[in-house]
PDB file of C-alpha atoms in Angstrom:
ATOM      1  CA  GLU A   1       5.702 -16.364  -3.317  1.00  0.00           C
ATOM      2  CA  ALA A   2       7.446 -13.674  -1.319  1.00  0.00           C
ATOM      3  CA  ALA A   3       6.802 -13.879   2.389  1.00  0.00           C
ATOM      4  CA  VAL A   4       6.524 -10.942   4.756  1.00  0.00           C
ATOM      5  CA  THR A   5       5.541 -11.716   8.330  1.00  0.00           C
ATOM      6  CA  GLN A   6       4.490  -9.174  10.902  1.00  0.00           C
ATOM      7  CA  SER A   7       4.167  -9.546  14.642  1.00  0.00           C
ATOM      8  CA  PRO A   8       2.140  -9.111  16.664  1.00  0.00           C
ATOM      9  CA  ARG A   9      -1.133  -9.238  14.698  1.00  0.00           C
ATOM     10  CA  ASN A  10      -2.896  -7.225  17.363  1.00  0.00           C
ATOM     11  CA  LYS A  11      -1.532  -4.999  20.106  1.00  0.00           C
ATOM     12  CA  VAL A  12      -3.129  -2.900  22.822  1.00  0.00           C
ATOM     13  CA  ALA A  13      -0.845  -0.326  24.431  1.00  0.00           C
ATOM     14  CA  VAL A  14      -1.230   2.445  26.967  1.00  0.00           C
ATOM     15  CA  THR A  15      -0.484   6.088  26.296  1.00  0.00           C
ATOM     16  CA  GLY A  16       3.151   6.816  26.980  1.00  0.00           C
ATOM     17  CA  GLY A  17       4.220   3.222  26.668  1.00  0.00           C
ATOM     18  CA  LYS A  18       6.819   1.853  24.259  1.00  0.00           C
ATOM     19  CA  VAL A  19       5.653  -0.294  21.367  1.00  0.00           C
ATOM     20  CA  THR A  20       7.763  -2.279  18.932  1.00  0.00           C
ATOM     21  CA  LEU A  21       6.275  -3.720  15.760  1.00  0.00           C
ATOM     22  CA  SER A  22       8.329  -6.365  14.005  1.00  0.00           C
ATOM     23  CA  CYS A  23       8.597  -7.387  10.382  1.00  0.00           C
ATOM     24  CA  ASN A  24      10.497 -10.271   8.831  1.00  0.00           C
ATOM     25  CA  GLN A  25      10.948 -11.031   5.137  1.00  0.00           C
ATOM     26  CA  THR A  26      12.435 -14.127   3.585  1.00  0.00           C
ATOM     27  CA  ASN A  27      12.755 -12.731   0.069  1.00  0.00           C
ATOM     28  CA  ASN A  28      16.236 -11.255   0.389  1.00  0.00           C
ATOM     29  CA  HIS A  29      14.811  -7.911  -0.718  1.00  0.00           C
ATOM     30  CA  ASN A  30      16.925  -4.842  -0.140  1.00  0.00           C
ATOM     31  CA  ASN A  31      14.054  -2.415   0.458  1.00  0.00           C
ATOM     32  CA  MET A  32      11.572  -2.497   3.292  1.00  0.00           C
ATOM     33  CA  TYR A  33       8.784  -0.090   4.197  1.00  0.00           C
ATOM     34  CA  TRP A  34       6.410   0.744   7.044  1.00  0.00           C
ATOM     35  CA  TYR A  35       2.990   2.182   6.217  1.00  0.00           C
ATOM     36  CA  ARG A  36      -0.038   2.946   8.336  1.00  0.00           C
ATOM     37  CA  GLN A  37      -3.599   2.690   7.107  1.00  0.00           C
ATOM     38  CA  ASP A  38      -6.407   4.843   8.426  1.00  0.00           C
ATOM     39  CA  THR A  39      -9.937   5.250   7.164  1.00  0.00           C
ATOM     40  CA  GLY A  40     -10.100   8.017   4.590  1.00  0.00           C
ATOM     41  CA  HIS A  41      -6.321   8.255   4.217  1.00  0.00           C
ATOM     42  CA  GLY A  42      -5.308   5.129   2.388  1.00  0.00           C
ATOM     43  CA  LEU A  43      -1.776   4.083   3.338  1.00  0.00           C
ATOM     44  CA  ARG A  44       0.893   6.563   4.366  1.00  0.00           C
ATOM     45  CA  LEU A  45       4.632   5.944   4.422  1.00  0.00           C
ATOM     46  CA  ILE A  46       6.300   6.234   7.840  1.00  0.00           C
ATOM     47  CA  HIS A  47       9.852   4.932   7.405  1.00  0.00           C
ATOM     48  CA  TYR A  48      11.740   2.854   4.887  1.00  0.00           C
ATOM     49  CA  SER A  49      15.098   1.193   4.455  1.00  0.00           C
ATOM     50  CA  TYR A  50      17.424   0.369   1.571  1.00  0.00           C
ATOM     51  CA  GLY A  51      19.281  -2.353   3.436  1.00  0.00           C
ATOM     52  CA  ALA A  52      20.729  -3.459   6.736  1.00  0.00           C
ATOM     53  CA  GLY A  53      21.758  -0.493   8.847  1.00  0.00           C
ATOM     54  CA  SER A  54      19.816   2.013   6.761  1.00  0.00           C
ATOM     55  CA  THR A  55      16.650   3.858   7.768  1.00  0.00           C
ATOM     56  CA  GLU A  56      15.028   6.800   6.023  1.00  0.00           C
ATOM     57  CA  LYS A  57      12.121   9.054   6.948  1.00  0.00           C
ATOM     58  CA  GLY A  58       8.950   8.711   4.965  1.00  0.00           C
ATOM     59  CA  ASP A  59       6.052  11.121   4.723  1.00  0.00           C
ATOM     60  CA  ILE A  60       4.835  10.927   8.351  1.00  0.00           C
ATOM     61  CA  PRO A  61       7.849   9.960  10.529  1.00  0.00           C
ATOM     62  CA  ASP A  62       7.059  12.051  13.617  1.00  0.00           C
ATOM     63  CA  GLY A  63       6.618   9.910  16.717  1.00  0.00           C
ATOM     64  CA  TYR A  64       8.185   6.841  15.104  1.00  0.00           C
ATOM     65  CA  LYS A  65      11.636   5.328  14.864  1.00  0.00           C
ATOM     66  CA  ALA A  66      12.787   2.464  12.698  1.00  0.00           C
ATOM     67  CA  SER A  67      15.523  -0.136  12.956  1.00  0.00           C
ATOM     68  CA  ARG A  68      16.971  -2.424  10.273  1.00  0.00           C
ATOM     69  CA  PRO A  69      19.457  -4.690  12.031  1.00  0.00           C
ATOM     70  CA  SER A  70      19.600  -7.216   9.215  1.00  0.00           C
ATOM     71  CA  GLN A  71      18.433  -7.812   5.666  1.00  0.00           C
ATOM     72  CA  GLU A  72      15.463  -9.788   6.965  1.00  0.00           C
ATOM     73  CA  ASN A  73      14.193  -7.659   9.850  1.00  0.00           C
ATOM     74  CA  PHE A  74      12.737  -4.174  10.012  1.00  0.00           C
ATOM     75  CA  SER A  75      11.139  -2.817  13.185  1.00  0.00           C
ATOM     76  CA  LEU A  76       8.940   0.168  13.862  1.00  0.00           C
ATOM     77  CA  ILE A  77       9.308   1.698  17.305  1.00  0.00           C
ATOM     78  CA  LEU A  78       6.910   3.988  19.116  1.00  0.00           C
ATOM     79  CA  GLU A  79       8.879   5.305  22.097  1.00  0.00           C
ATOM     80  CA  LEU A  80       5.923   7.159  23.627  1.00  0.00           C
ATOM     81  CA  ALA A  81       2.706   5.845  22.154  1.00  0.00           C
ATOM     82  CA  THR A  82      -0.240   8.220  21.762  1.00  0.00           C
ATOM     83  CA  PRO A  83      -3.919   7.510  20.913  1.00  0.00           C
ATOM     84  CA  SER A  84      -3.396   9.197  17.513  1.00  0.00           C
ATOM     85  CA  GLN A  85      -1.100   6.299  16.622  1.00  0.00           C
ATOM     86  CA  THR A  86      -3.996   3.867  16.825  1.00  0.00           C
ATOM     87  CA  SER A  87      -4.016   2.389  13.333  1.00  0.00           C
ATOM     88  CA  VAL A  88      -3.267  -0.644  11.207  1.00  0.00           C
ATOM     89  CA  TYR A  89       0.410  -0.883  10.323  1.00  0.00           C
ATOM     90  CA  PHE A  90       1.714  -2.661   7.241  1.00  0.00           C
ATOM     91  CA  CYS A  91       5.236  -3.701   6.446  1.00  0.00           C
ATOM     92  CA  ALA A  92       6.348  -4.339   2.891  1.00  0.00           C
ATOM     93  CA  SER A  93       9.467  -5.493   1.112  1.00  0.00           C
ATOM     94  CA  GLY A  94      10.554  -4.952  -2.451  1.00  0.00           C
ATOM     95  CA  ASP A  95      13.474  -4.833  -4.817  1.00  0.00           C
ATOM     96  CA  ALA A  96      13.689  -2.450  -7.725  1.00  0.00           C
ATOM     97  CA  GLY A  97      14.659  -4.522 -10.723  1.00  0.00           C
ATOM     98  CA  ASP A  98      15.306  -3.387 -14.237  1.00  0.00           C
ATOM     99  CA  SER A  99      11.852  -1.969 -14.676  1.00  0.00           C
ATOM    100  CA  ALA A 100       9.590  -2.146 -11.667  1.00  0.00           C
ATOM    101  CA  GLU A 101       9.485  -2.707  -7.950  1.00  0.00           C
ATOM    102  CA  THR A 102       6.721  -5.004  -6.820  1.00  0.00           C
ATOM    103  CA  LEU A 103       5.925  -4.645  -3.151  1.00  0.00           C
ATOM    104  CA  TYR A 104       5.004  -7.614  -0.988  1.00  0.00           C
ATOM    105  CA  PHE A 105       2.970  -6.705   2.066  1.00  0.00           C
ATOM    106  CA  GLY A 106       2.553  -8.381   5.418  1.00  0.00           C
ATOM    107  CA  SER A 107      -0.862  -9.046   6.934  1.00  0.00           C
ATOM    108  CA  GLY A 108      -0.740  -5.982   9.129  1.00  0.00           C
ATOM    109  CA  THR A 109      -0.645  -5.190  12.840  1.00  0.00           C
ATOM    110  CA  ARG A 110      -3.687  -3.595  14.422  1.00  0.00           C
ATOM    111  CA  LEU A 111      -2.473  -1.260  17.182  1.00  0.00           C
ATOM    112  CA  THR A 112      -4.795   0.329  19.703  1.00  0.00           C
ATOM    113  CA  VAL A 113      -3.381   2.944  22.064  1.00  0.00           C
ATOM    114  CA  LEU A 114      -5.601   3.633  25.062  1.00  0.00           C
TER     115      LEU A 114
ATOM    116  CA  GLY B   1       1.844  17.942  -1.057  1.00  0.00           C
ATOM    117  CA  GLN B   2       1.160  15.370  -3.696  1.00  0.00           C
ATOM    118  CA  GLN B   3      -2.283  13.791  -3.518  1.00  0.00           C
ATOM    119  CA  VAL B   4      -4.142  10.892  -5.019  1.00  0.00           C
ATOM    120  CA  GLN B   5      -7.932  10.925  -5.296  1.00  0.00           C
ATOM    121  CA  GLN B   6      -9.927   7.794  -6.094  1.00  0.00           C
ATOM    122  CA  SER B   7     -13.406   7.536  -7.536  1.00  0.00           C
ATOM    123  CA  PRO B   8     -15.894   6.229  -6.717  1.00  0.00           C
ATOM    124  CA  PRO B   9     -14.688   7.782  -3.479  1.00  0.00           C
ATOM    125  CA  ALA B  10     -15.839   5.204  -1.006  1.00  0.00           C
ATOM    126  CA  SER B  11     -17.769   2.249  -2.342  1.00  0.00           C
ATOM    127  CA  LEU B  12     -19.239   0.675  -5.425  1.00  0.00           C
ATOM    128  CA  VAL B  13     -21.893  -2.046  -5.574  1.00  0.00           C
ATOM    129  CA  LEU B  14     -22.370  -4.085  -8.744  1.00  0.00           C
ATOM    130  CA  GLN B  15     -24.186  -7.183  -9.857  1.00  0.00           C
ATOM    131  CA  GLU B  16     -22.123 -10.212 -10.736  1.00  0.00           C
ATOM    132  CA  GLY B  17     -21.138 -10.080 -14.375  1.00  0.00           C
ATOM    133  CA  GLU B  18     -21.125  -6.297 -14.648  1.00  0.00           C
ATOM    134  CA  ASN B  19     -17.972  -4.400 -15.496  1.00  0.00           C
ATOM    135  CA  ALA B  20     -16.283  -2.180 -12.917  1.00  0.00           C
ATOM    136  CA  GLU B  21     -14.393   1.028 -13.611  1.00  0.00           C
ATOM    137  CA  LEU B  22     -12.280   2.613 -10.894  1.00  0.00           C
ATOM    138  CA  GLN B  23     -10.325   5.804 -11.376  1.00  0.00           C
ATOM    139  CA  CYS B  24      -7.518   7.747  -9.753  1.00  0.00           C
ATOM    140  CA  THR B  25      -6.443  11.298 -10.334  1.00  0.00           C
ATOM    141  CA  TYR B  26      -3.088  12.630  -9.263  1.00  0.00           C
ATOM    142  CA  SER B  27      -2.010  16.111  -8.280  1.00  0.00           C
ATOM    143  CA  THR B  28       1.267  15.971 -10.179  1.00  0.00           C
ATOM    144  CA  THR B  29       2.947  14.347 -13.149  1.00  0.00           C
ATOM    145  CA  LEU B  30       3.791  10.764 -12.371  1.00  0.00           C
ATOM    146  CA  ASN B  31       6.494   8.322 -13.248  1.00  0.00           C
ATOM    147  CA  SER B  32       4.365   5.254 -12.776  1.00  0.00           C
ATOM    148  CA  MET B  33       1.295   3.955 -11.000  1.00  0.00           C
ATOM    149  CA  GLN B  34       0.105   0.734  -9.378  1.00  0.00           C
ATOM    150  CA  TRP B  35      -3.170  -0.874  -8.388  1.00  0.00           C
ATOM    151  CA  PHE B  36      -3.526  -2.993  -5.258  1.00  0.00           C
ATOM    152  CA  TYR B  37      -6.256  -5.291  -3.936  1.00  0.00           C
ATOM    153  CA  GLN B  38      -7.024  -5.730  -0.239  1.00  0.00           C
ATOM    154  CA  ARG B  39      -9.450  -8.162   1.384  1.00  0.00           C
ATOM    155  CA  PRO B  40     -11.139  -6.956   4.586  1.00  0.00           C
ATOM    156  CA  GLY B  41      -8.514  -7.016   7.296  1.00  0.00           C
ATOM    157  CA  GLY B  42      -5.985  -8.481   4.918  1.00  0.00           C
ATOM    158  CA  ARG B  43      -2.740  -7.696   3.233  1.00  0.00           C
ATOM    159  CA  LEU B  44      -2.397  -5.755   0.027  1.00  0.00           C
ATOM    160  CA  VAL B  45      -1.642  -7.611  -3.154  1.00  0.00           C
ATOM    161  CA  SER B  46      -0.182  -5.874  -6.180  1.00  0.00           C
ATOM    162  CA  LEU B  47      -2.472  -6.229  -9.197  1.00  0.00           C
ATOM    163  CA  LEU B  48      -0.933  -4.195 -11.979  1.00  0.00           C
ATOM    164  CA  TYR B  49       2.095  -1.951 -12.303  1.00  0.00           C
ATOM    165  CA  SER B  50       2.325   0.573 -15.109  1.00  0.00           C
ATOM    166  CA  PRO B  51       5.657   2.273 -15.619  1.00  0.00           C
ATOM    167  CA  SER B  52       5.651   5.190 -18.017  1.00  0.00           C
ATOM    168  CA  TRP B  53       1.890   5.130 -18.194  1.00  0.00           C
ATOM    169  CA  ALA B  54       1.720   1.987 -20.300  1.00  0.00           C
ATOM    170  CA  GLU B  55      -1.527   0.049 -20.450  1.00  0.00           C
ATOM    171  CA  GLN B  56      -1.305  -3.186 -18.520  1.00  0.00           C
ATOM    172  CA  ARG B  57      -3.466  -6.293 -18.685  1.00  0.00           C
ATOM    173  CA  GLY B  58      -3.841  -9.241 -16.376  1.00  0.00           C
ATOM    174  CA  GLY B  59      -6.734 -11.653 -16.894  1.00  0.00           C
ATOM    175  CA  ARG B  60      -9.942  -9.657 -16.451  1.00  0.00           C
ATOM    176  CA  LEU B  61      -8.050  -6.590 -15.290  1.00  0.00           C
ATOM    177  CA  THR B  62      -6.825  -3.712 -17.412  1.00  0.00           C
ATOM    178  CA  SER B  63      -5.158  -0.554 -16.196  1.00  0.00           C
ATOM    179  CA  SER B  64      -4.894   2.450 -18.452  1.00  0.00           C
ATOM    180  CA  ALA B  65      -3.594   5.939 -17.990  1.00  0.00           C
ATOM    181  CA  ALA B  66      -3.913   9.411 -19.411  1.00  0.00           C
ATOM    182  CA  SER B  67      -0.651  11.033 -18.418  1.00  0.00           C
ATOM    183  CA  ASN B  68      -1.647  14.436 -19.787  1.00  0.00           C
ATOM    184  CA  GLU B  69      -4.622  14.370 -17.440  1.00  0.00           C
ATOM    185  CA  SER B  70      -2.752  12.736 -14.536  1.00  0.00           C
ATOM    186  CA  ARG B  71      -5.457  10.082 -14.399  1.00  0.00           C
ATOM    187  CA  SER B  72      -5.462   6.302 -14.381  1.00  0.00           C
ATOM    188  CA  SER B  73      -8.225   3.701 -14.502  1.00  0.00           C
ATOM    189  CA  LEU B  74      -8.682   0.087 -13.478  1.00  0.00           C
ATOM    190  CA  HIS B  75     -11.219  -1.863 -15.487  1.00  0.00           C
ATOM    191  CA  ILE B  76     -12.555  -5.177 -14.176  1.00  0.00           C
ATOM    192  CA  SER B  77     -14.533  -7.093 -16.753  1.00  0.00           C
ATOM    193  CA  SER B  78     -17.274  -9.624 -15.974  1.00  0.00           C
ATOM    194  CA  SER B  79     -17.028  -9.059 -12.232  1.00  0.00           C
ATOM    195  CA  GLN B  80     -17.240 -12.036  -9.876  1.00  0.00           C
ATOM    196  CA  ILE B  81     -18.252 -12.234  -6.232  1.00  0.00           C
ATOM    197  CA  THR B  82     -14.648 -13.023  -5.334  1.00  0.00           C
ATOM    198  CA  ASP B  83     -13.617  -9.636  -6.745  1.00  0.00           C
ATOM    199  CA  SER B  84     -15.221  -8.004  -3.706  1.00  0.00           C
ATOM    200  CA  GLY B  85     -12.751  -6.064  -1.582  1.00  0.00           C
ATOM    201  CA  THR B  86     -10.944  -2.748  -1.502  1.00  0.00           C
ATOM    202  CA  TYR B  87      -8.966  -1.473  -4.453  1.00  0.00           C
ATOM    203  CA  LEU B  88      -6.247   1.108  -3.963  1.00  0.00           C
ATOM    204  CA  CYS B  89      -4.201   2.998  -6.493  1.00  0.00           C
ATOM    205  CA  ALA B  90      -0.773   4.368  -5.739  1.00  0.00           C
ATOM    206  CA  MET B  91       1.797   6.487  -7.454  1.00  0.00           C
ATOM    207  CA  ASP B  92       5.555   6.240  -7.134  1.00  0.00           C
ATOM    208  CA  GLN B  93       7.326   9.186  -5.592  1.00  0.00           C
ATOM    209  CA  ASN B  94      10.529   8.096  -7.288  1.00  0.00           C
ATOM    210  CA  TYR B  95      10.606   5.962 -10.385  1.00  0.00           C
ATOM    211  CA  ASN B  96      11.075   2.271  -9.615  1.00  0.00           C
ATOM    212  CA  GLN B  97      10.952   2.748  -5.874  1.00  0.00           C
ATOM    213  CA  GLY B  98       8.440   1.558  -3.306  1.00  0.00           C
ATOM    214  CA  LYS B  99       7.817   5.006  -1.859  1.00  0.00           C
ATOM    215  CA  LEU B 100       4.160   5.205  -2.726  1.00  0.00           C
ATOM    216  CA  ILE B 101       1.393   7.718  -2.274  1.00  0.00           C
ATOM    217  CA  PHE B 102      -1.905   5.868  -1.997  1.00  0.00           C
ATOM    218  CA  GLY B 103      -5.436   6.814  -2.774  1.00  0.00           C
ATOM    219  CA  GLN B 104      -7.994   6.312  -0.030  1.00  0.00           C
ATOM    220  CA  GLY B 105      -9.366   3.147  -1.627  1.00  0.00           C
ATOM    221  CA  THR B 106     -12.670   2.091  -3.158  1.00  0.00           C
ATOM    222  CA  LYS B 107     -14.632  -0.756  -1.590  1.00  0.00           C
ATOM    223  CA  LEU B 108     -16.113  -2.917  -4.312  1.00  0.00           C
ATOM    224  CA  SER B 109     -19.024  -5.220  -3.485  1.00  0.00           C
ATOM    225  CA  ILE B 110     -20.227  -7.720  -6.064  1.00  0.00           C
ATOM    226  CA  LYS B 111     -23.735  -9.064  -5.445  1.00  0.00           C
ATOM    227  CA  PRO B 112     -25.047 -12.374  -6.847  1.00  0.00           C
TER     228      PRO B 112
END
């Protein structure tokens, strides 16, 4: 089965600090995605990438940057963390085939910004 | 913007063996929709993917859609305790891409 690994699993940060969330996939998928999950909102797309060197803005990109240095790795960067960014963050990888793109999700990173 | 609304809106409690029906309504015409399953604190797992509003089946799961009503349903037959968890629907923003708009999720609890 496809493997997507996120680190860290849990993170506590201070307001104004820099936070980097990492994601690694071993599926050789071209596409990778960062979502956040909050109660009452489901998951919302922050940034995504179509391959190494590519990053695109999702639906809620403000306050976040993304980096895709290689096929396998996709990072989400909070340069100046704020309490409103307290959430659970999920990374996913996928590859649109002839008919459908199945997404494979990581286990999530729970971020608390104090 | 585009929205996805799930019902029951928050939670559903059933007895083991009962059938479950979850629904999603969308604010716009869709290309395709997906259903995901999430254990508490866990990752999401894709259950069914329906391009072009086709009915999909997988074991005890069936997804169906009414494209003219922008609505889709997930039917779980003969529910089991291990079916407990959160179910989320999602629609593609672009056909065959992973840019999804999710519903808020329905927490399903199956009691013995």
